[in-house]
Short mmCIF file of C-alpha atoms in Angstrom, two decimals:
data_model
loop_
_atom_site.label_atom_id
_atom_site.label_comp_id
_atom_site.label_asym_id
_atom_site.label_seq_id
_atom_site.Cartn_x
_atom_site.Cartn_y
_atom_site.Cartn_z
CA MET A 1 125.94 10.40 60.31
CA PHE A 2 129.44 9.39 59.33
CA ASP A 3 130.71 6.18 60.85
CA PRO A 4 131.76 6.24 64.17
CA VAL A 5 135.54 5.01 64.97
CA ILE A 6 135.42 2.82 67.64
CA ALA A 7 138.47 2.36 70.19
CA PRO A 8 140.22 -0.96 70.50
CA SER A 9 137.86 -2.77 73.18
CA ALA A 10 141.06 -3.15 75.86
CA THR A 11 141.19 0.81 76.04
CA LEU A 12 138.60 2.86 78.11
CA LEU A 13 137.62 5.40 75.53
CA GLY A 14 136.24 1.78 73.38
CA LEU A 15 134.75 0.38 76.55
CA LEU A 16 132.37 3.38 77.19
CA GLN A 17 132.11 3.58 73.26
CA ARG A 18 130.28 0.17 73.24
CA GLY A 19 128.49 0.88 76.51
CA ARG A 20 129.77 -2.12 78.37
CA GLY A 21 130.02 -2.47 81.93
CA ASP A 22 133.39 -2.64 82.26
CA GLY A 23 133.56 1.17 81.22
CA THR A 24 131.84 2.07 84.16
CA LEU A 25 133.79 0.07 86.25
CA HIS A 26 136.82 1.17 84.97
CA ALA A 27 136.12 4.34 84.60
CA LEU A 28 135.58 5.02 88.34
CA THR A 29 139.17 3.39 89.12
CA ALA A 30 140.81 5.77 86.52
CA PRO A 31 142.10 9.22 87.07
CA ARG A 32 139.28 11.53 87.49
CA ALA A 33 140.23 13.41 85.02
CA GLU A 34 141.31 10.95 82.42
CA ALA A 35 137.57 9.39 82.96
CA LEU A 36 135.80 13.03 82.40
CA ALA A 37 137.61 13.61 79.28
CA THR A 38 136.57 10.18 77.93
CA LEU A 39 133.29 10.70 79.17
CA ASN A 40 132.88 13.89 77.14
CA HIS A 41 134.48 12.38 74.03
CA CYS A 42 131.64 9.73 73.65
CA VAL A 43 128.99 12.10 74.53
CA LEU A 44 130.31 14.80 72.12
CA ARG A 45 130.67 12.30 69.38
CA ASP A 46 127.90 9.34 69.36
CA PRO A 47 129.62 6.47 68.86
CA ARG A 48 126.78 4.74 68.14
CA HIS A 49 125.78 2.62 64.66
CA ASP A 50 122.54 2.70 64.73
CA TRP A 51 121.98 5.88 67.42
CA GLN A 52 118.08 5.28 66.64
CA VAL A 53 117.55 2.33 68.69
CA GLU A 54 121.04 1.47 71.07
CA ASN A 55 120.80 3.38 74.08
CA ARG A 56 124.06 5.29 75.79
CA SER A 57 122.28 7.84 77.27
CA LEU A 58 121.12 6.47 80.75
CA TYR A 59 124.55 4.94 80.83
CA TYR A 60 126.28 8.25 80.02
CA ALA A 61 124.53 10.14 82.60
CA ARG A 62 124.62 7.95 85.75
CA LEU A 63 128.70 7.91 84.76
CA TYR A 64 128.39 11.47 84.96
CA LEU A 65 126.89 11.14 88.47
CA ASP A 66 129.25 9.19 90.29
CA LEU A 67 131.91 11.16 88.23
CA SER A 68 130.28 14.74 89.62
CA GLY A 69 131.17 15.42 86.41
CA GLU A 70 130.80 19.29 85.27
CA LEU A 71 128.63 20.22 82.02
CA ASP A 72 130.71 22.69 80.72
CA GLU A 73 132.06 20.41 77.71
CA ILE A 74 128.57 19.63 77.02
CA GLU A 75 127.51 23.34 76.79
CA GLY A 76 130.05 24.09 74.61
CA HIS A 77 129.41 21.45 72.27
CA LEU A 78 125.68 22.40 72.21
CA PHE A 79 125.93 26.07 71.60
CA ASP A 80 128.71 25.62 69.32
CA VAL A 81 128.48 27.70 66.02
CA GLU A 82 128.86 24.22 64.34
CA ASP A 83 124.57 24.03 65.75
CA THR A 84 123.82 26.60 63.16
CA LEU A 85 125.68 24.95 60.53
CA ASP A 86 124.82 21.57 61.49
CA GLU A 87 121.21 19.96 61.40
CA CYS A 88 121.48 16.80 62.01
CA GLU A 89 119.36 15.97 65.14
CA SER A 90 122.19 12.69 65.87
CA ARG A 91 124.81 15.76 66.46
CA THR A 92 123.26 16.66 69.37
CA GLY A 93 120.39 14.01 70.31
CA LEU A 94 122.29 11.79 72.67
CA THR A 95 124.05 14.65 74.34
CA LEU A 96 120.24 16.14 74.69
CA ALA A 97 119.05 12.96 75.82
CA VAL A 98 122.00 12.83 78.82
CA LEU A 99 120.95 15.93 80.23
CA GLY A 100 117.23 15.00 80.16
CA HIS A 101 118.16 11.59 82.78
CA LEU A 102 120.92 14.16 84.44
CA ALA A 103 117.68 16.71 85.04
CA SER A 104 115.74 13.60 86.04
CA TYR A 105 118.30 12.81 88.75
CA GLY A 106 117.90 16.46 90.03
CA ARG A 107 120.78 18.08 88.22
CA ARG A 108 119.44 21.72 87.93
CA ASP A 109 122.34 22.67 85.33
CA ALA A 110 121.24 20.08 83.20
CA LEU A 111 117.82 21.25 83.27
CA GLU A 112 118.78 24.93 82.32
CA LEU A 113 121.10 24.23 79.67
CA LEU A 114 117.70 22.07 77.89
CA ARG A 115 115.81 25.07 78.06
CA ARG A 116 118.67 27.42 76.81
CA TYR A 117 119.00 25.04 73.90
CA ALA A 118 115.33 24.68 73.42
CA ALA A 119 115.01 28.37 73.25
CA VAL A 120 117.73 28.88 70.72
CA GLY A 121 119.13 25.17 69.62
CA THR A 122 118.81 24.11 66.21
CA ASN A 123 117.82 20.19 67.52
CA TRP A 124 115.35 22.62 69.75
CA ALA A 125 112.27 19.67 69.25
CA TRP A 126 114.33 17.27 70.77
CA ALA A 127 115.05 19.49 73.53
CA LEU A 128 111.53 20.15 74.42
CA ASP A 129 110.89 16.44 74.13
CA GLU A 130 112.99 15.78 77.23
CA LEU A 131 111.80 19.00 79.00
CA ALA A 132 108.39 17.72 78.30
CA LEU A 133 109.18 14.62 80.66
CA ARG A 134 111.10 16.23 82.96
CA ASP A 135 110.39 20.50 83.34
CA ASP A 136 107.27 21.92 85.44
CA ASP A 137 104.60 23.84 83.53
CA ALA A 138 106.29 27.47 84.43
CA GLY A 139 109.20 26.02 82.82
CA LEU A 140 107.80 25.25 79.49
CA ARG A 141 105.58 27.78 79.65
CA ALA A 142 108.31 30.06 79.88
CA LEU A 143 109.43 28.81 76.13
CA ALA A 144 106.08 29.15 74.27
CA GLU A 145 107.14 32.55 72.62
CA PRO A 146 110.59 31.73 71.86
CA VAL A 147 109.59 28.50 69.76
CA LEU A 148 106.73 29.67 67.96
CA ALA A 149 109.27 33.13 67.09
CA ARG A 150 110.75 30.25 64.75
CA PHE A 151 107.66 30.20 62.60
CA PRO A 152 107.33 33.74 60.75
CA ALA A 153 103.48 34.41 60.92
CA ASP A 154 102.97 33.98 57.17
CA PRO A 155 101.50 30.92 55.45
CA GLU A 156 104.54 29.04 55.01
CA GLY A 157 105.20 29.47 58.27
CA GLU A 158 102.09 27.98 59.71
CA ALA A 159 102.52 25.29 57.78
CA ALA A 160 106.06 24.41 59.59
CA LEU A 161 104.52 25.07 62.50
CA ALA A 162 101.54 22.82 62.35
CA THR A 163 103.96 19.97 60.98
CA ALA A 164 105.64 20.61 63.71
CA VAL A 165 102.50 20.39 66.27
CA ARG A 166 101.73 17.24 64.66
CA ASP A 167 105.19 15.64 64.42
CA ALA A 168 105.82 16.13 67.87
CA PHE A 169 106.83 13.21 69.99
CA GLU A 170 105.98 14.76 73.46
CA PRO A 171 102.78 17.02 73.17
CA ARG A 172 102.38 17.82 76.69
CA PRO A 173 104.44 21.67 75.98
CA TRP A 174 101.93 21.91 72.55
CA ARG A 175 99.24 21.33 74.65
CA LEU A 176 100.18 23.55 77.50
CA TRP A 177 100.40 26.27 75.00
CA ALA A 178 97.46 25.81 73.08
CA ASP A 179 95.45 27.03 76.67
CA ASP A 180 97.70 30.29 76.87
CA PRO A 181 95.30 33.28 76.45
CA ARG A 182 97.76 35.33 74.38
CA ALA A 183 96.75 35.03 71.00
CA SER A 184 100.07 35.07 69.73
CA VAL A 185 100.49 31.82 71.67
CA GLY A 186 97.33 30.22 72.09
CA THR A 187 95.54 30.99 69.04
CA ARG A 188 98.40 30.00 66.87
CA VAL A 189 98.85 26.94 68.40
CA ARG A 190 95.40 25.65 68.83
CA GLY A 191 95.47 26.55 64.74
CA ALA A 192 98.13 24.46 64.09
CA GLN A 193 96.54 21.84 66.16
CA GLU A 194 93.99 21.54 63.45
CA ALA A 195 95.82 21.99 60.41
CA GLY A 196 97.48 19.05 61.73
CA SER A 197 94.88 17.03 62.41
CA PHE A 198 93.13 18.17 59.00
CA ASP A 199 96.10 17.75 57.22
CA ARG A 200 96.36 14.03 58.31
CA TRP A 201 92.73 12.92 57.54
CA GLN A 202 93.52 14.65 53.83
CA ARG A 203 96.22 12.31 53.46
CA GLN A 204 94.38 9.25 54.51
CA MET A 205 91.44 9.98 52.23
CA ARG A 206 94.06 9.90 49.60
CA PRO A 207 95.47 6.84 49.23
CA SER A 208 97.99 5.54 47.00
CA GLY A 209 98.52 2.41 45.68
CA PRO A 210 96.23 -1.15 45.34
CA ARG A 211 92.50 -0.48 45.22
CA PRO A 212 89.83 -3.62 45.29
CA GLY A 213 89.67 -4.95 41.89
CA TRP A 214 93.24 -4.62 40.80
CA SER A 215 94.55 -7.74 38.61
CA VAL A 216 97.87 -9.47 39.52
CA GLN A 217 99.44 -7.59 36.37
CA ALA A 218 98.46 -4.53 37.72
CA VAL A 219 100.00 -5.59 41.29
CA PHE A 220 103.27 -6.35 39.16
CA ASP A 221 103.16 -3.04 37.46
CA TRP A 222 102.71 -1.19 40.58
CA ALA A 223 105.95 -3.30 42.31
CA GLN A 224 108.14 -1.97 39.14
CA GLN A 225 106.70 1.74 39.49
CA GLY A 226 108.50 1.77 43.02
CA ILE A 227 111.80 -0.13 41.86
CA ASP A 228 112.25 2.62 38.85
CA ARG A 229 111.44 5.61 41.77
CA GLY A 230 114.03 3.78 44.21
CA ALA A 231 111.23 2.69 46.49
CA ALA A 232 110.79 -1.14 47.18
CA LEU A 233 107.38 -2.10 47.40
CA HIS A 234 107.95 -6.17 46.44
CA VAL A 235 106.57 -6.81 50.28
CA PRO A 236 103.24 -4.65 50.33
CA ALA A 237 102.72 -5.90 46.68
CA ALA A 238 103.02 -9.41 48.20
CA ARG A 239 100.47 -9.17 50.94
CA CYS A 240 98.04 -7.33 47.66
CA LEU A 241 98.31 -10.38 45.77
CA MET A 242 96.76 -12.39 48.80
CA ALA A 243 93.81 -10.61 47.88
CA VAL A 244 93.31 -10.63 44.20
CA ALA A 245 95.18 -13.82 43.27
CA GLY A 246 93.12 -16.81 42.80
CA PRO A 247 94.10 -20.07 41.99
CA GLU A 248 94.20 -19.80 38.46
CA ASP A 249 96.91 -16.82 38.76
CA ARG A 250 99.20 -19.26 40.14
CA ALA A 251 100.87 -19.97 36.20
CA GLU A 252 101.04 -16.33 35.68
CA ILE A 253 102.76 -15.82 39.61
CA VAL A 254 105.00 -18.78 39.23
CA ALA A 255 106.12 -17.49 35.51
CA ALA A 256 107.10 -14.13 37.10
CA ALA A 257 109.18 -15.72 39.98
CA ARG A 258 110.69 -17.26 37.81
CA ASP A 259 111.95 -14.71 34.78
CA GLY A 260 109.64 -11.54 35.13
CA GLY A 261 111.00 -7.84 35.48
CA GLU A 262 112.46 -6.63 38.74
CA GLY A 263 109.18 -6.09 40.91
CA ALA A 264 107.24 -8.78 39.52
CA ARG A 265 109.71 -11.18 40.59
CA CYS A 266 110.50 -10.30 43.72
CA THR A 267 106.66 -9.86 44.58
CA ALA A 268 106.12 -13.15 42.92
CA LEU A 269 108.89 -15.11 45.16
CA ARG A 270 107.58 -13.17 48.20
CA TYR A 271 104.02 -14.44 47.63
CA LEU A 272 104.70 -17.41 46.33
CA ALA A 273 107.26 -17.77 49.76
CA ASP A 274 104.71 -17.11 52.20
CA GLY A 275 102.00 -19.59 51.09
CA ASN A 276 104.71 -22.48 51.10
CA ASP A 277 104.30 -23.05 47.14
CA PRO A 278 105.91 -26.45 45.91
CA GLU A 279 107.94 -24.47 43.88
CA ALA A 280 108.52 -21.97 45.65
CA LEU A 281 112.21 -23.19 47.37
CA ASP A 282 113.19 -24.28 43.46
CA LEU A 283 112.24 -20.80 42.16
CA ILE A 284 114.38 -19.39 45.47
CA GLU A 285 117.94 -21.08 44.39
CA ALA A 286 117.24 -19.91 40.56
CA ALA A 287 116.85 -16.48 41.43
CA VAL A 288 119.58 -16.38 43.83
CA ALA A 289 121.61 -17.55 40.79
CA THR A 290 120.35 -15.68 37.95
CA GLY A 291 118.89 -12.83 39.36
CA SER A 292 119.82 -8.42 40.25
CA THR A 293 120.97 -7.72 43.40
CA ALA A 294 117.64 -6.91 43.98
CA VAL A 295 116.12 -9.94 43.09
CA VAL A 296 118.53 -11.84 45.42
CA ASP A 297 117.60 -10.03 48.25
CA ALA A 298 114.15 -10.44 48.19
CA ALA A 299 114.26 -14.32 47.30
CA VAL A 300 116.95 -14.77 50.32
CA ASP A 301 114.55 -12.80 52.82
CA ALA A 302 111.53 -14.63 51.55
CA PHE A 303 113.04 -17.75 51.97
CA GLU A 304 114.18 -16.46 55.66
CA ARG A 305 110.31 -15.97 56.27
CA MET A 306 109.72 -19.67 55.70
CA ARG A 307 108.26 -21.86 58.41
CA SER A 308 107.84 -25.41 56.73
CA VAL A 309 109.76 -28.67 57.26
CA ALA A 310 110.49 -28.63 54.01
CA ALA A 311 112.05 -25.32 53.99
CA VAL A 312 114.31 -26.83 57.20
CA ASP A 313 115.27 -29.63 54.92
CA ARG A 314 116.50 -27.38 52.28
CA ALA A 315 118.57 -24.92 54.57
CA ARG A 316 120.27 -28.07 55.64
CA GLY A 317 121.29 -29.02 51.85
CA TRP A 318 122.48 -25.34 51.29
CA ALA A 319 124.27 -24.38 54.22
CA HIS A 320 127.46 -25.10 52.98
CA ARG A 321 127.04 -23.16 50.24
CA PRO A 322 129.57 -20.20 50.16
CA ASP A 323 127.07 -17.09 49.38
CA VAL A 324 124.24 -15.57 50.32
CA LEU A 325 121.86 -18.52 50.17
CA GLY A 326 124.12 -20.42 52.11
CA ALA A 327 124.49 -17.50 54.95
CA ALA A 328 120.60 -17.49 54.80
CA ALA A 329 120.61 -21.43 55.64
CA GLY A 330 122.37 -21.04 58.71
CA ARG A 331 120.16 -18.21 59.90
CA MET A 332 117.19 -20.35 59.32
CA LEU A 333 118.83 -23.23 61.26
CA ALA A 334 119.70 -21.14 63.75
CA CYS A 335 115.84 -19.85 64.28
CA ARG A 336 113.73 -23.27 63.61
CA GLY A 337 117.14 -26.25 63.24
CA GLY A 338 116.74 -29.06 65.78
CA ALA A 339 119.60 -30.36 68.07
CA GLN A 340 121.04 -32.21 64.86
CA ASP A 341 122.05 -28.90 63.20
CA SER A 342 124.54 -27.27 66.29
CA GLU A 343 127.15 -28.05 64.11
CA LEU A 344 125.84 -26.38 60.86
CA VAL A 345 124.56 -23.06 63.42
CA LEU A 346 128.15 -23.51 64.91
CA ASP A 347 130.11 -23.14 61.58
CA ALA A 348 127.48 -20.83 60.09
CA LEU A 349 128.96 -18.54 63.20
CA ARG A 350 132.45 -19.30 63.00
CA GLU A 351 132.34 -18.37 59.06
CA ALA A 352 130.65 -15.30 59.81
CA VAL A 353 133.15 -13.59 62.73
CA ARG A 354 135.77 -15.13 60.07
CA GLY A 355 134.78 -13.89 57.24
CA GLU A 356 132.75 -10.48 58.08
CA GLY A 357 133.85 -9.71 61.68
CA PRO A 358 132.26 -9.17 65.07
CA ASP A 359 129.77 -6.91 63.78
CA ALA A 360 128.31 -8.84 61.14
CA PRO A 361 124.54 -8.34 60.67
CA THR A 362 123.98 -12.22 60.23
CA LEU A 363 125.65 -13.03 63.79
CA TRP A 364 122.00 -11.45 65.62
CA THR A 365 120.54 -14.61 64.26
CA LEU A 366 123.36 -16.82 64.75
CA VAL A 367 124.26 -15.81 67.98
CA ASP A 368 120.36 -16.14 69.35
CA GLY A 369 120.42 -19.41 67.53
CA ALA A 370 123.84 -20.83 69.44
CA GLY A 371 121.88 -19.98 72.47
CA ARG A 372 118.27 -21.46 71.58
CA LEU A 373 120.19 -24.84 70.78
CA GLY A 374 122.78 -24.61 74.05
CA ILE A 375 125.76 -25.14 71.86
CA VAL A 376 128.38 -25.29 74.42
CA CYS A 377 131.53 -25.14 72.25
CA ALA A 378 129.88 -21.79 70.59
CA ALA A 379 130.98 -20.26 73.90
CA PRO A 380 134.72 -19.15 73.25
CA VAL A 381 133.00 -17.34 70.03
CA LEU A 382 130.36 -15.67 71.96
CA ARG A 383 132.73 -14.22 74.43
CA HIS A 384 134.86 -12.96 71.59
CA ILE A 385 132.06 -11.53 69.88
CA TYR A 386 130.58 -10.03 73.41
CA ARG A 387 133.93 -8.25 73.91
CA GLU A 388 134.48 -6.88 70.53
CA THR A 389 131.16 -6.32 68.94
CA ALA A 390 130.65 -2.18 69.08
CA SER A 391 126.84 -2.57 68.54
CA SER A 392 125.48 -2.96 71.88
CA HIS A 393 122.62 -4.94 70.93
CA LEU A 394 124.46 -7.59 69.83
CA ARG A 395 126.64 -7.84 72.62
CA GLY A 396 123.55 -8.47 74.57
CA ARG A 397 122.06 -11.24 72.43
CA ALA A 398 125.46 -12.35 73.06
CA ALA A 399 125.26 -12.19 76.96
CA ARG A 400 121.98 -13.83 76.21
CA ALA A 401 123.72 -16.93 74.62
CA LEU A 402 126.88 -17.27 77.28
CA ALA A 403 123.90 -17.44 79.72
CA ALA A 404 122.73 -20.62 78.06
CA THR A 405 126.19 -21.92 77.43
CA ASP A 406 128.69 -20.81 79.25
CA PRO A 407 129.43 -22.05 82.69
CA SER A 408 131.50 -19.21 83.70
CA PHE A 409 129.03 -16.22 82.33
CA PRO A 410 127.65 -15.79 86.10
CA ALA A 411 131.05 -15.00 87.78
CA GLY A 412 131.95 -13.57 84.84
CA PHE A 413 130.50 -11.11 82.09
CA ALA A 414 127.46 -11.42 84.46
CA VAL A 415 128.90 -8.67 86.73
CA GLU A 416 129.82 -6.09 84.84
CA CYS A 417 126.63 -6.66 82.46
CA LEU A 418 124.85 -5.01 85.76
CA TRP A 419 126.47 -1.58 84.51
CA ASP A 420 125.64 -2.41 80.82
CA CYS A 421 124.08 0.47 78.81
CA GLU A 422 121.26 -1.85 77.24
CA GLU A 423 118.52 -2.72 79.58
CA THR A 424 117.91 -6.22 78.81
CA THR A 425 121.77 -6.88 79.06
CA ARG A 426 121.17 -5.56 82.68
CA GLU A 427 118.35 -7.92 83.32
CA VAL A 428 119.79 -10.90 81.98
CA ALA A 429 122.87 -10.07 84.45
CA ALA A 430 120.39 -9.64 87.27
CA ARG A 431 118.72 -12.88 87.22
CA HIS A 432 122.69 -14.56 86.68
CA ALA A 433 124.86 -12.97 88.17
CA GLU A 434 126.66 -14.23 90.87
CA THR A 435 125.94 -12.80 94.56
CA GLY A 436 129.18 -13.84 96.16
CA ASP A 437 130.96 -10.36 95.03
CA ALA A 438 129.81 -7.07 97.01
CA ARG A 439 129.94 -5.51 93.64
CA VAL A 440 126.99 -7.29 92.18
CA VAL A 441 125.11 -7.04 95.73
CA ASP A 442 125.60 -2.91 95.67
CA GLN A 443 124.82 -3.12 92.30
CA LEU A 444 121.44 -5.01 92.62
CA ARG A 445 120.80 -2.49 95.13
CA ARG A 446 121.26 0.50 93.70
CA LEU A 447 118.93 -0.51 90.62
CA ALA A 448 116.39 -1.94 92.55
CA ALA A 449 115.91 1.77 93.96
CA ASP A 450 116.57 3.84 90.89
CA PRO A 451 113.49 5.20 89.51
CA ALA A 452 115.06 5.95 85.81
CA GLU A 453 115.69 1.93 85.71
CA GLU A 454 113.12 -0.15 83.31
CA ALA A 455 110.79 -1.82 85.17
CA ASP A 456 111.89 -5.58 83.88
CA VAL A 457 115.35 -5.07 85.33
CA GLN A 458 113.70 -4.14 88.53
CA THR A 459 111.28 -6.89 88.83
CA ALA A 460 114.62 -9.08 88.01
CA VAL A 461 116.57 -7.50 90.31
CA ARG A 462 113.73 -7.47 93.24
CA SER A 463 113.89 -11.54 92.50
CA ARG A 464 117.21 -12.10 93.54
CA ILE A 465 116.86 -9.61 96.40
CA GLY A 466 115.79 -11.58 99.30
CA PRO A 467 116.76 -12.17 103.40
CA ASP A 468 119.65 -14.62 102.22
CA MET A 469 121.21 -11.88 100.23
CA PRO A 470 124.62 -11.25 101.87
CA ALA A 471 124.91 -7.93 103.49
CA VAL A 472 127.09 -5.28 101.94
#
């Protein structure tokens, strides 16, 4: 999927794309037509950089409810001719998930759209999963024939059907169809279930990779074979070394970590770092200076996994380096450093924002570290990250860090976080938002009563709701 273009954070589009609580609050005060057009833009053009982990569907569905939004634009998107040309599930996944939430809120038009799309749409499996959670048995049974018609009654079609049944995220429809008395439905689905189970058993009986009795060199060779075909196997290879290597093999492993081939070097570095070998840190530093990109990445990753006091001490010396090892040292101190490392972590945080912007992957760890260490001086940088990042997960981490460092958080960002797209961020807000604001009290009560809300959020909300809470 292409990288989405994210609008500036000061615009309604930018706020809704980011899933910020302020997006909902601004949309509810904007002209309805403008708010709906912006909402449709987000739902039909998924704005998430990582659509597999970031949440937006419940956030957008709630806004559709608040705006009494029509679903004409969604219908046009789902049944556009492009649906037959673009098979990437990310084109319609967010749209279908939004419809699923709307259906759970009782929107009959959303349920009917899901049924129609499951019958004829390219991303039918996603729609079927949404229906499996919300539709009744009769509605699901009615979809059996159109779904099974996608699979020809020949060996290739039956194999594809077995794969679809085996990989289904929600098994409920297939279980219903397996009980259908018609041979064209029940018999086919039961056969596909059996074939899928047999295929899984066969794969388990034909494992590829290391076997008991392999030598250290055999493990290195296996890791290199992975690199040669584009698969990084040094992590499982290092685990294999734990099983096959003995004290007598250490010299061979150290030599591989110093100047072996890519597969062997990556594997050896990981193995030595995980075992806190006394030479591991020097070998990691040498690998960063002389290794290929793959070796450097493996060395940095191995270093960040280390838990020893020696590794933290070395991080303090490396933190000023202007390279990937210096950045890794900053992250290690963020995770495992003490109060004396606050200035180094703050410097790393500022440098990451200046050099890579508010979406830099390194910020995830550094933001957590600023909160863990309670670095009050980091609050201005954390507020900038909160406002500007396109990642709702990183924004949630910034919110947690601000809760620990910024005295203005309860009356500030915590209020809008009650409407955030990420449930973990809403949970932080529920625990910290000042209830003197009538909007806070109203939203807390709404979250407590919403069956679609996550249990952790509702637990946090109920910890705040009591006889002393102001009336709305």
